[in-house]
Amino acid sequence: QVQLVESGGGSVQTGGSLRLSCVISGNSGRQFNMAWFRQAPGKEREGVASIEMNGYIHQYRNSVQGRFTLSKDNAKNTLYLQMNDLKPEDTAMYYCAASGYPGTISHRSPLSLWTIWGQGTQVTVSS
């Protein structure tokens, strides 16, 4: 059974940086489309960034483009989200997600396609 465990959240001031990690286990070497989502209190879950299963295509939400960067360490089975120049509007619970969909999907794809979720890690940015 594939499991995702996020870490790296915390509290920072505007302009600060955090690096989120998502460790994948139980995948037996199988590759998945991966993504980061976030959900602020009272708001819907929204896609932040995604990487297709071969790791070549990275896509980002417009509001984080140029500030957030995805990377993947296959040897460590870990997906990272480097977040720089953080803003108060980035405050949310961040979730790692995986999809075994047999094609390329992105964080813009329907949530129903993302079938494996981590427990989330809180990011709080103060002004």
PDB file of C-alpha atoms in Angstrom:
ATOM      1  CA  GLN A   1       0.000   0.000   0.000  1.00  0.00           C
ATOM      2  CA  VAL A   2       1.420   3.348  -1.057  1.00  0.00           C
ATOM      3  CA  GLN A   3       1.760   5.903   1.710  1.00  0.00           C
ATOM      4  CA  LEU A   4       2.819   9.537   1.663  1.00  0.00           C
ATOM      5  CA  VAL A   5       4.298  11.371   4.641  1.00  0.00           C
ATOM      6  CA  GLU A   6       4.873  15.116   4.508  1.00  0.00           C
ATOM      7  CA  SER A   7       7.162  17.190   6.676  1.00  0.00           C
ATOM      8  CA  GLY A   8       8.895  20.538   6.660  1.00  0.00           C
ATOM      9  CA  GLY A   9       6.065  22.901   7.452  1.00  0.00           C
ATOM     10  CA  GLY A  10       6.395  25.654   9.982  1.00  0.00           C
ATOM     11  CA  SER A  11       5.939  29.323  10.741  1.00  0.00           C
ATOM     12  CA  VAL A  12       7.922  31.974   8.924  1.00  0.00           C
ATOM     13  CA  GLN A  13       7.685  35.682   8.249  1.00  0.00           C
ATOM     14  CA  THR A  14       6.896  37.212   4.880  1.00  0.00           C
ATOM     15  CA  GLY A  15       9.783  36.668   2.519  1.00  0.00           C
ATOM     16  CA  GLY A  16      10.986  33.565   4.312  1.00  0.00           C
ATOM     17  CA  SER A  17      11.574  30.094   2.925  1.00  0.00           C
ATOM     18  CA  LEU A  18      10.554  26.548   3.719  1.00  0.00           C
ATOM     19  CA  ARG A  19      11.208  23.207   2.064  1.00  0.00           C
ATOM     20  CA  LEU A  20       8.475  20.614   2.230  1.00  0.00           C
ATOM     21  CA  SER A  21       9.260  16.925   1.861  1.00  0.00           C
ATOM     22  CA  CYS A  22       7.000  14.055   0.882  1.00  0.00           C
ATOM     23  CA  VAL A  23       8.344  10.546   1.412  1.00  0.00           C
ATOM     24  CA  ILE A  24       6.695   7.832  -0.657  1.00  0.00           C
ATOM     25  CA  SER A  25       6.660   4.272   0.627  1.00  0.00           C
ATOM     26  CA  GLY A  26       5.126   1.023  -0.517  1.00  0.00           C
ATOM     27  CA  ASN A  27       5.373   1.934  -4.185  1.00  0.00           C
ATOM     28  CA  SER A  28       7.831  -0.887  -5.050  1.00  0.00           C
ATOM     29  CA  GLY A  29       9.611   1.352  -7.522  1.00  0.00           C
ATOM     30  CA  ARG A  30       6.458   2.289  -9.384  1.00  0.00           C
ATOM     31  CA  GLN A  31       6.351   5.905 -10.511  1.00  0.00           C
ATOM     32  CA  PHE A  32       3.358   8.143  -9.979  1.00  0.00           C
ATOM     33  CA  ASN A  33       2.192  11.548 -11.042  1.00  0.00           C
ATOM     34  CA  MET A  34       2.844  13.641  -7.920  1.00  0.00           C
ATOM     35  CA  ALA A  35       1.526  16.983  -6.742  1.00  0.00           C
ATOM     36  CA  TRP A  36       1.276  19.407  -3.870  1.00  0.00           C
ATOM     37  CA  PHE A  37      -2.071  20.873  -2.876  1.00  0.00           C
ATOM     38  CA  ARG A  38      -2.994  23.307  -0.146  1.00  0.00           C
ATOM     39  CA  GLN A  39      -6.080  24.207   1.778  1.00  0.00           C
ATOM     40  CA  ALA A  40      -6.622  27.297   3.857  1.00  0.00           C
ATOM     41  CA  PRO A  41      -9.371  27.439   6.497  1.00  0.00           C
ATOM     42  CA  GLY A  42     -12.742  27.958   4.882  1.00  0.00           C
ATOM     43  CA  LYS A  43     -11.386  27.534   1.376  1.00  0.00           C
ATOM     44  CA  GLU A  44     -11.346  24.735  -1.151  1.00  0.00           C
ATOM     45  CA  ARG A  45      -8.275  22.613  -1.690  1.00  0.00           C
ATOM     46  CA  GLU A  46      -6.221  23.987  -4.552  1.00  0.00           C
ATOM     47  CA  GLY A  47      -3.389  22.639  -6.613  1.00  0.00           C
ATOM     48  CA  VAL A  48       0.009  24.222  -6.134  1.00  0.00           C
ATOM     49  CA  ALA A  49       2.451  22.272  -8.296  1.00  0.00           C
ATOM     50  CA  SER A  50       2.795  18.921  -9.993  1.00  0.00           C
ATOM     51  CA  ILE A  51       5.348  16.647 -11.595  1.00  0.00           C
ATOM     52  CA  GLU A  52       4.480  13.924 -14.071  1.00  0.00           C
ATOM     53  CA  MET A  53       5.552  10.384 -13.403  1.00  0.00           C
ATOM     54  CA  ASN A  54       8.734  10.495 -15.461  1.00  0.00           C
ATOM     55  CA  GLY A  55       9.809  13.657 -13.680  1.00  0.00           C
ATOM     56  CA  TYR A  56      10.316  15.793 -16.758  1.00  0.00           C
ATOM     57  CA  ILE A  57       7.301  18.087 -16.667  1.00  0.00           C
ATOM     58  CA  HIS A  58       6.884  20.447 -13.725  1.00  0.00           C
ATOM     59  CA  GLN A  59       3.858  22.694 -13.554  1.00  0.00           C
ATOM     60  CA  TYR A  60       3.016  25.444 -11.108  1.00  0.00           C
ATOM     61  CA  ARG A  61       0.067  27.498 -10.020  1.00  0.00           C
ATOM     62  CA  ASN A  62       0.407  31.029 -11.403  1.00  0.00           C
ATOM     63  CA  SER A  63       0.606  32.617  -7.962  1.00  0.00           C
ATOM     64  CA  VAL A  64       3.633  30.511  -6.968  1.00  0.00           C
ATOM     65  CA  GLN A  65       5.447  30.478 -10.299  1.00  0.00           C
ATOM     66  CA  GLY A  66       9.002  31.710  -9.795  1.00  0.00           C
ATOM     67  CA  ARG A  67       8.809  31.309  -6.018  1.00  0.00           C
ATOM     68  CA  PHE A  68       8.193  27.570  -5.577  1.00  0.00           C
ATOM     69  CA  THR A  69      10.293  24.789  -7.081  1.00  0.00           C
ATOM     70  CA  LEU A  70       9.619  21.069  -7.283  1.00  0.00           C
ATOM     71  CA  SER A  71      12.324  18.447  -7.180  1.00  0.00           C
ATOM     72  CA  LYS A  72      12.383  14.720  -6.815  1.00  0.00           C
ATOM     73  CA  ASP A  73      15.001  12.387  -5.409  1.00  0.00           C
ATOM     74  CA  ASN A  74      14.175   8.932  -6.720  1.00  0.00           C
ATOM     75  CA  ALA A  75      16.902   7.312  -4.635  1.00  0.00           C
ATOM     76  CA  LYS A  76      15.227   8.630  -1.497  1.00  0.00           C
ATOM     77  CA  ASN A  77      11.671   8.237  -2.803  1.00  0.00           C
ATOM     78  CA  THR A  78      11.104  11.841  -1.838  1.00  0.00           C
ATOM     79  CA  LEU A  79       9.349  14.763  -3.483  1.00  0.00           C
ATOM     80  CA  TYR A  80      10.344  18.262  -2.391  1.00  0.00           C
ATOM     81  CA  LEU A  81       8.695  21.654  -2.662  1.00  0.00           C
ATOM     82  CA  GLN A  82      11.109  24.525  -2.102  1.00  0.00           C
ATOM     83  CA  MET A  83       9.102  27.612  -1.213  1.00  0.00           C
ATOM     84  CA  ASN A  84      10.835  30.981  -1.330  1.00  0.00           C
ATOM     85  CA  ASP A  85       9.577  34.531  -0.853  1.00  0.00           C
ATOM     86  CA  LEU A  86       6.616  33.251   1.110  1.00  0.00           C
ATOM     87  CA  LYS A  87       3.572  35.467   1.490  1.00  0.00           C
ATOM     88  CA  PRO A  88       0.716  35.475   4.022  1.00  0.00           C
ATOM     89  CA  GLU A  89      -1.607  34.162   1.303  1.00  0.00           C
ATOM     90  CA  ASP A  90       0.541  31.008   1.141  1.00  0.00           C
ATOM     91  CA  THR A  91      -0.654  30.106   4.626  1.00  0.00           C
ATOM     92  CA  ALA A  92      -2.422  26.737   4.456  1.00  0.00           C
ATOM     93  CA  MET A  93      -2.202  23.050   5.175  1.00  0.00           C
ATOM     94  CA  TYR A  94      -0.080  21.551   2.415  1.00  0.00           C
ATOM     95  CA  TYR A  95      -0.785  18.049   1.152  1.00  0.00           C
ATOM     96  CA  CYS A  96       1.240  15.734  -1.008  1.00  0.00           C
ATOM     97  CA  ALA A  97      -0.743  13.609  -3.443  1.00  0.00           C
ATOM     98  CA  ALA A  98      -0.053  10.796  -5.872  1.00  0.00           C
ATOM     99  CA  SER A  99      -1.954   9.358  -8.777  1.00  0.00           C
ATOM    100  CA  GLY A 100      -1.570   6.110 -10.599  1.00  0.00           C
ATOM    101  CA  TYR A 101      -3.534   7.494 -13.535  1.00  0.00           C
ATOM    102  CA  PRO A 102      -1.962   5.968 -16.675  1.00  0.00           C
ATOM    103  CA  GLY A 103      -1.167   9.283 -18.305  1.00  0.00           C
ATOM    104  CA  THR A 104       0.071  12.744 -17.489  1.00  0.00           C
ATOM    105  CA  ILE A 105      -2.094  14.785 -15.172  1.00  0.00           C
ATOM    106  CA  SER A 106      -1.387  17.967 -13.264  1.00  0.00           C
ATOM    107  CA  HIS A 107      -2.430  19.850 -10.165  1.00  0.00           C
ATOM    108  CA  ARG A 108      -5.128  21.408 -12.379  1.00  0.00           C
ATOM    109  CA  SER A 109      -6.709  18.009 -13.001  1.00  0.00           C
ATOM    110  CA  PRO A 110      -9.809  16.957 -11.044  1.00  0.00           C
ATOM    111  CA  LEU A 111      -9.114  16.087  -7.421  1.00  0.00           C
ATOM    112  CA  SER A 112     -10.797  12.729  -7.976  1.00  0.00           C
ATOM    113  CA  LEU A 113      -7.777  11.618 -10.043  1.00  0.00           C
ATOM    114  CA  TRP A 114      -5.484  12.106  -7.059  1.00  0.00           C
ATOM    115  CA  THR A 115      -6.176   8.972  -5.045  1.00  0.00           C
ATOM    116  CA  ILE A 116      -3.325   8.854  -2.531  1.00  0.00           C
ATOM    117  CA  TRP A 117      -2.895  11.633   0.030  1.00  0.00           C
ATOM    118  CA  GLY A 118      -0.591  12.432   2.887  1.00  0.00           C
ATOM    119  CA  GLN A 119      -1.713  13.786   6.233  1.00  0.00           C
ATOM    120  CA  GLY A 120      -0.595  17.340   5.514  1.00  0.00           C
ATOM    121  CA  THR A 121       1.902  19.777   6.959  1.00  0.00           C
ATOM    122  CA  GLN A 122       0.997  23.283   8.133  1.00  0.00           C
ATOM    123  CA  VAL A 123       2.622  26.360   6.638  1.00  0.00           C
ATOM    124  CA  THR A 124       2.001  29.698   8.329  1.00  0.00           C
ATOM    125  CA  VAL A 125       3.360  32.959   6.971  1.00  0.00           C
ATOM    126  CA  SER A 126       3.032  36.062   9.106  1.00  0.00           C
ATOM    127  CA  SER A 127       3.274  39.626   7.901  1.00  0.00           C
TER     128      SER A 127
END
